[in-house]
Amino acid sequence: MALVAVAGSSRSTNTALEEKVAGVAALVDKWRPDDGQCSLFLDGSRREAGRFLCAAVELHGAMLLVASDVDQERGDECLVRAQGVLEAAMRRLQLELELLLSTVRSNAVDGAISGHDAVGDAGVVGHITMVADAMMAAGYGMECVSTFNSHRRAEFAAAVRRLLGFAPSQHAHFHKLTWEDVDGKVQSWHTAAGFAFNFAFSRERVLCHRVFAADAALADKVFAGIASDHAADLLAVAEAAVMRARRAPERLFHVLDVHATLAEILPAIACILGDKSEAAARATAALRNAGDAARGILMSFEEAIQKTTSSKAAVTGSAVHPLTRYVMNYLVLLADYEDTLARIYQQGESTLTSGSGSASRVSPSSSADSIGRLVSVLQRKLDAMAVGYRSSALRSLFMANNTHYVSKKVRGSSKLEGIVGEDWIEEKMAETRRHVDAFVHSAWRDVLVAGGEGADAAVKEAVATQRSWVVADDEMGDAVRAAAAAVVVPAYRALYRRHGTAAWMTPGDVNAMISRQFGGLRNEAAGSRPVSAGSATSRRHRLRLTSFSDKLAHVQ
């Protein structure tokens, strides 16, 4: 009786399988696996799509029952037919998955550009989830994951490429490109990396977890498979940009920008991809390398200032030296990166503290220290340059012009002013006044020490000598004229009263001559610019953050 019952059960199971095979076969005939022109969900009814998915899953379940049946002869034949139909059904669902995924714009990357948020498209994502659930339940999870993974990887890569404006793999050729080309690509990278890591990867992870909601571990694995390579490509662009910019002072700001972007995206990378992920480790290393590069560039910049040849560095008329202009404009820009520099030097201190070695030279420990150090190095270099002038008057004028320019640039930048402090500014302004006084006493010495009849000739000679000399700007011209008038005119007036003749200039004439020096009385509307004692139109030196060596080539 038991054997009869088992036989009856086997026939019943086989019959159920055959019925399910027939049902699925009919649906497969209608929705063929090779017909990519129409979709169960997009072109058919939701009800029929549900029937297809349920029928396929039930067929798989029936196959498992038959496979466990003791009556294998007839069952084997049924299973062979069922397997063929199930494979055809799964091929159709793979195609369906591709069709549905193709309607999903590349998640948040393209979504933000086009105004369409694919992750928020509940209908399409719901259909994808249903297909994925059916394939997983039918034993085709590997095929499902492979299809989803490859499609989303390709879509994500295309979207990142569109956002960047170039393929991330081009970073390998940065060393062959001009810096202008590299700079353009890095500027695009800042936007793309910030958006991708702060938003797009997060939305992609949400998509993976919605589609594979039944298995969170699998969802994480799928997301990692999609995101890891793209994260690595984006980080590789930053690495290549820093490598390309090393040791060039004018490229420091590009390195600082990269460091700032990496610091911004690192928390997002750790949150989305995991703080133990390869991407997080690589981003941390890239951040550290960018900081090391920035400190190295600053050290190179300091060395370049120190190596400027003092003996050949004199400029015509004791004007503001090109080195002074370059360095101070550089520091004004650098002060805007105070927060980034602070992180970099904090990072450097942490590295030295955790390491077993010690620095081979004394390095700045903060952004303020690094900027203050460069100002001090410049000041010492200016002192050395001044020695190149044989005339003590020119030496003093050179130092007055350059010290004035330094303090004025600091006063014109709230960031730089805050870094060096008010005391430092007051000290520099006082130093400038001392140099002006020293210049006046040296330039007008022959007048101040002249005997009776020599004063008139000494004034004319002093004015003629100073005709080609230059002051930094109108403010410096005012200071020099005021100081000269305060000292020279009273001294000349005393001589004039005792020894003056009809041929002498009057004290008023001398005062007028001094008032016309360095653009006085004829330069009221000219603005703040270098002016000579005999002309108000000298504009030789203009800042460009070009190559440091090119900038100073004419004084080396």
PDB file of N, CA and C in Angstrom, residues 246-247 252 255-256 259 287-302 340-352 361 363-365 370:
ATOM      1  N   ARG A 246      54.461  68.673  -8.236  1.00  0.00           N
ATOM      2  CA  ARG A 246      55.493  68.685  -7.208  1.00  0.00           C
ATOM      3  C   ARG A 246      56.617  69.682  -7.494  1.00  0.00           C
ATOM      4  N   ARG A 247      57.006  70.380  -6.423  1.00  0.00           N
ATOM      5  CA  ARG A 247      58.186  71.245  -6.366  1.00  0.00           C
ATOM      6  C   ARG A 247      58.074  72.523  -7.196  1.00  0.00           C
ATOM      7  N   LEU A 252      51.533  75.318  -6.113  1.00  0.00           N
ATOM      8  CA  LEU A 252      51.158  74.983  -4.740  1.00  0.00           C
ATOM      9  C   LEU A 252      49.658  75.083  -4.538  1.00  0.00           C
ATOM     10  N   VAL A 255      47.744  72.104  -5.526  1.00  0.00           N
ATOM     11  CA  VAL A 255      47.915  71.019  -4.562  1.00  0.00           C
ATOM     12  C   VAL A 255      47.043  71.268  -3.332  1.00  0.00           C
ATOM     13  N   LEU A 256      47.003  72.511  -2.883  1.00  0.00           N
ATOM     14  CA  LEU A 256      46.169  72.842  -1.721  1.00  0.00           C
ATOM     15  C   LEU A 256      44.693  72.620  -2.031  1.00  0.00           C
ATOM     16  N   HIS A 259      44.119  68.935  -1.826  1.00  0.00           N
ATOM     17  CA  HIS A 259      44.098  68.530  -0.421  1.00  0.00           C
ATOM     18  C   HIS A 259      42.757  68.882   0.218  1.00  0.00           C
ATOM     19  N   LEU A 287      45.599  62.065   0.625  1.00  0.00           N
ATOM     20  CA  LEU A 287      45.552  63.281   1.439  1.00  0.00           C
ATOM     21  C   LEU A 287      46.915  63.544   2.076  1.00  0.00           C
ATOM     22  N   ARG A 288      47.507  62.501   2.610  1.00  0.00           N
ATOM     23  CA  ARG A 288      48.830  62.635   3.236  1.00  0.00           C
ATOM     24  C   ARG A 288      49.877  63.067   2.201  1.00  0.00           C
ATOM     25  N   ASN A 289      49.829  62.468   1.024  1.00  0.00           N
ATOM     26  CA  ASN A 289      50.799  62.807  -0.020  1.00  0.00           C
ATOM     27  C   ASN A 289      50.626  64.242  -0.499  1.00  0.00           C
ATOM     28  N   ALA A 290      49.372  64.695  -0.587  1.00  0.00           N
ATOM     29  CA  ALA A 290      49.128  66.086  -0.990  1.00  0.00           C
ATOM     30  C   ALA A 290      49.694  67.044   0.058  1.00  0.00           C
ATOM     31  N   GLY A 291      49.525  66.698   1.324  1.00  0.00           N
ATOM     32  CA  GLY A 291      50.096  67.520   2.391  1.00  0.00           C
ATOM     33  C   GLY A 291      51.613  67.535   2.339  1.00  0.00           C
ATOM     34  N   ASP A 292      52.207  66.366   2.118  1.00  0.00           N
ATOM     35  CA  ASP A 292      53.664  66.284   2.003  1.00  0.00           C
ATOM     36  C   ASP A 292      54.156  67.123   0.817  1.00  0.00           C
ATOM     37  N   ALA A 293      53.420  67.035  -0.302  1.00  0.00           N
ATOM     38  CA  ALA A 293      53.802  67.801  -1.496  1.00  0.00           C
ATOM     39  C   ALA A 293      53.721  69.294  -1.228  1.00  0.00           C
ATOM     40  N   ALA A 294      52.663  69.722  -0.532  1.00  0.00           N
ATOM     41  CA  ALA A 294      52.502  71.145  -0.229  1.00  0.00           C
ATOM     42  C   ALA A 294      53.645  71.643   0.648  1.00  0.00           C
ATOM     43  N   ARG A 295      53.979  70.876   1.674  1.00  0.00           N
ATOM     44  CA  ARG A 295      55.094  71.291   2.539  1.00  0.00           C
ATOM     45  C   ARG A 295      56.405  71.310   1.752  1.00  0.00           C
ATOM     46  N   GLY A 296      56.556  70.335   0.870  1.00  0.00           N
ATOM     47  CA  GLY A 296      57.771  70.292   0.056  1.00  0.00           C
ATOM     48  C   GLY A 296      57.869  71.486  -0.875  1.00  0.00           C
ATOM     49  N   ILE A 297      56.742  71.880  -1.463  1.00  0.00           N
ATOM     50  CA  ILE A 297      56.747  73.039  -2.358  1.00  0.00           C
ATOM     51  C   ILE A 297      57.094  74.307  -1.581  1.00  0.00           C
ATOM     52  N   LEU A 298      56.540  74.437  -0.384  1.00  0.00           N
ATOM     53  CA  LEU A 298      56.857  75.613   0.426  1.00  0.00           C
ATOM     54  C   LEU A 298      58.338  75.656   0.793  1.00  0.00           C
ATOM     55  N   MET A 299      58.902  74.495   1.095  1.00  0.00           N
ATOM     56  CA  MET A 299      60.335  74.446   1.388  1.00  0.00           C
ATOM     57  C   MET A 299      61.155  74.817   0.152  1.00  0.00           C
ATOM     58  N   SER A 300      60.715  74.328  -1.019  1.00  0.00           N
ATOM     59  CA  SER A 300      61.406  74.677  -2.263  1.00  0.00           C
ATOM     60  C   SER A 300      61.295  76.167  -2.548  1.00  0.00           C
ATOM     61  N   PHE A 301      60.124  76.729  -2.253  1.00  0.00           N
ATOM     62  CA  PHE A 301      59.913  78.158  -2.458  1.00  0.00           C
ATOM     63  C   PHE A 301      60.851  78.965  -1.565  1.00  0.00           C
ATOM     64  N   GLU A 302      60.959  78.538  -0.324  1.00  0.00           N
ATOM     65  CA  GLU A 302      61.862  79.214   0.601  1.00  0.00           C
ATOM     66  C   GLU A 302      63.302  79.137   0.103  1.00  0.00           C
ATOM     67  N   THR A 340      43.363  75.146   5.278  1.00  0.00           N
ATOM     68  CA  THR A 340      43.978  73.976   4.646  1.00  0.00           C
ATOM     69  C   THR A 340      45.414  73.799   5.121  1.00  0.00           C
ATOM     70  N   LEU A 341      46.158  74.897   5.194  1.00  0.00           N
ATOM     71  CA  LEU A 341      47.537  74.820   5.682  1.00  0.00           C
ATOM     72  C   LEU A 341      47.587  74.329   7.122  1.00  0.00           C
ATOM     73  N   ALA A 342      46.626  74.776   7.927  1.00  0.00           N
ATOM     74  CA  ALA A 342      46.591  74.333   9.320  1.00  0.00           C
ATOM     75  C   ALA A 342      46.419  72.825   9.393  1.00  0.00           C
ATOM     76  N   ARG A 343      45.523  72.274   8.564  1.00  0.00           N
ATOM     77  CA  ARG A 343      45.346  70.811   8.540  1.00  0.00           C
ATOM     78  C   ARG A 343      46.611  70.109   8.076  1.00  0.00           C
ATOM     79  N   ILE A 344      47.278  70.702   7.089  1.00  0.00           N
ATOM     80  CA  ILE A 344      48.483  70.078   6.535  1.00  0.00           C
ATOM     81  C   ILE A 344      49.593  70.023   7.582  1.00  0.00           C
ATOM     82  N   TYR A 345      49.783  71.105   8.304  1.00  0.00           N
ATOM     83  CA  TYR A 345      50.855  71.111   9.308  1.00  0.00           C
ATOM     84  C   TYR A 345      50.482  70.282  10.524  1.00  0.00           C
ATOM     85  N   GLN A 346      49.201  70.214  10.827  1.00  0.00           N
ATOM     86  CA  GLN A 346      48.761  69.310  11.892  1.00  0.00           C
ATOM     87  C   GLN A 346      49.021  67.866  11.477  1.00  0.00           C
ATOM     88  N   GLN A 347      48.741  67.570  10.232  1.00  0.00           N
ATOM     89  CA  GLN A 347      49.012  66.240   9.683  1.00  0.00           C
ATOM     90  C   GLN A 347      50.504  65.940   9.725  1.00  0.00           C
ATOM     91  N   GLY A 348      51.330  66.945   9.394  1.00  0.00           N
ATOM     92  CA  GLY A 348      52.772  66.749   9.422  1.00  0.00           C
ATOM     93  C   GLY A 348      53.289  66.476  10.817  1.00  0.00           C
ATOM     94  N   GLU A 349      52.743  67.193  11.790  1.00  0.00           N
ATOM     95  CA  GLU A 349      53.143  66.957  13.176  1.00  0.00           C
ATOM     96  C   GLU A 349      52.769  65.553  13.629  1.00  0.00           C
ATOM     97  N   SER A 350      51.564  65.100  13.216  1.00  0.00           N
ATOM     98  CA  SER A 350      51.125  63.748  13.590  1.00  0.00           C
ATOM     99  C   SER A 350      52.048  62.704  12.997  1.00  0.00           C
ATOM    100  N   THR A 351      52.482  62.942  11.753  1.00  0.00           N
ATOM    101  CA  THR A 351      53.376  61.996  11.085  1.00  0.00           C
ATOM    102  C   THR A 351      54.719  61.913  11.808  1.00  0.00           C
ATOM    103  N   LEU A 352      55.256  63.096  12.185  1.00  0.00           N
ATOM    104  CA  LEU A 352      56.544  63.106  12.884  1.00  0.00           C
ATOM    105  C   LEU A 352      56.436  62.477  14.260  1.00  0.00           C
ATOM    106  N   ARG A 361      65.576  69.217   9.225  1.00  0.00           N
ATOM    107  CA  ARG A 361      65.658  70.658   9.330  1.00  0.00           C
ATOM    108  C   ARG A 361      64.451  71.145  10.099  1.00  0.00           C
ATOM    109  N   SER A 363      61.148  72.822  10.586  1.00  0.00           N
ATOM    110  CA  SER A 363      60.047  73.139   9.704  1.00  0.00           C
ATOM    111  C   SER A 363      58.982  73.897  10.462  1.00  0.00           C
ATOM    112  N   PRO A 364      58.183  74.724   9.745  1.00  0.00           N
ATOM    113  CA  PRO A 364      57.089  75.429  10.408  1.00  0.00           C
ATOM    114  C   PRO A 364      56.101  74.438  10.994  1.00  0.00           C
ATOM    115  N   SER A 365      55.417  74.849  12.052  1.00  0.00           N
ATOM    116  CA  SER A 365      54.458  73.962  12.703  1.00  0.00           C
ATOM    117  C   SER A 365      53.022  74.408  12.505  1.00  0.00           C
ATOM    118  N   SER A 370      54.496  79.165   8.829  1.00  0.00           N
ATOM    119  CA  SER A 370      55.034  79.003   7.477  1.00  0.00           C
ATOM    120  C   SER A 370      55.019  80.322   6.730  1.00  0.00           C
TER     121      SER A 370
END
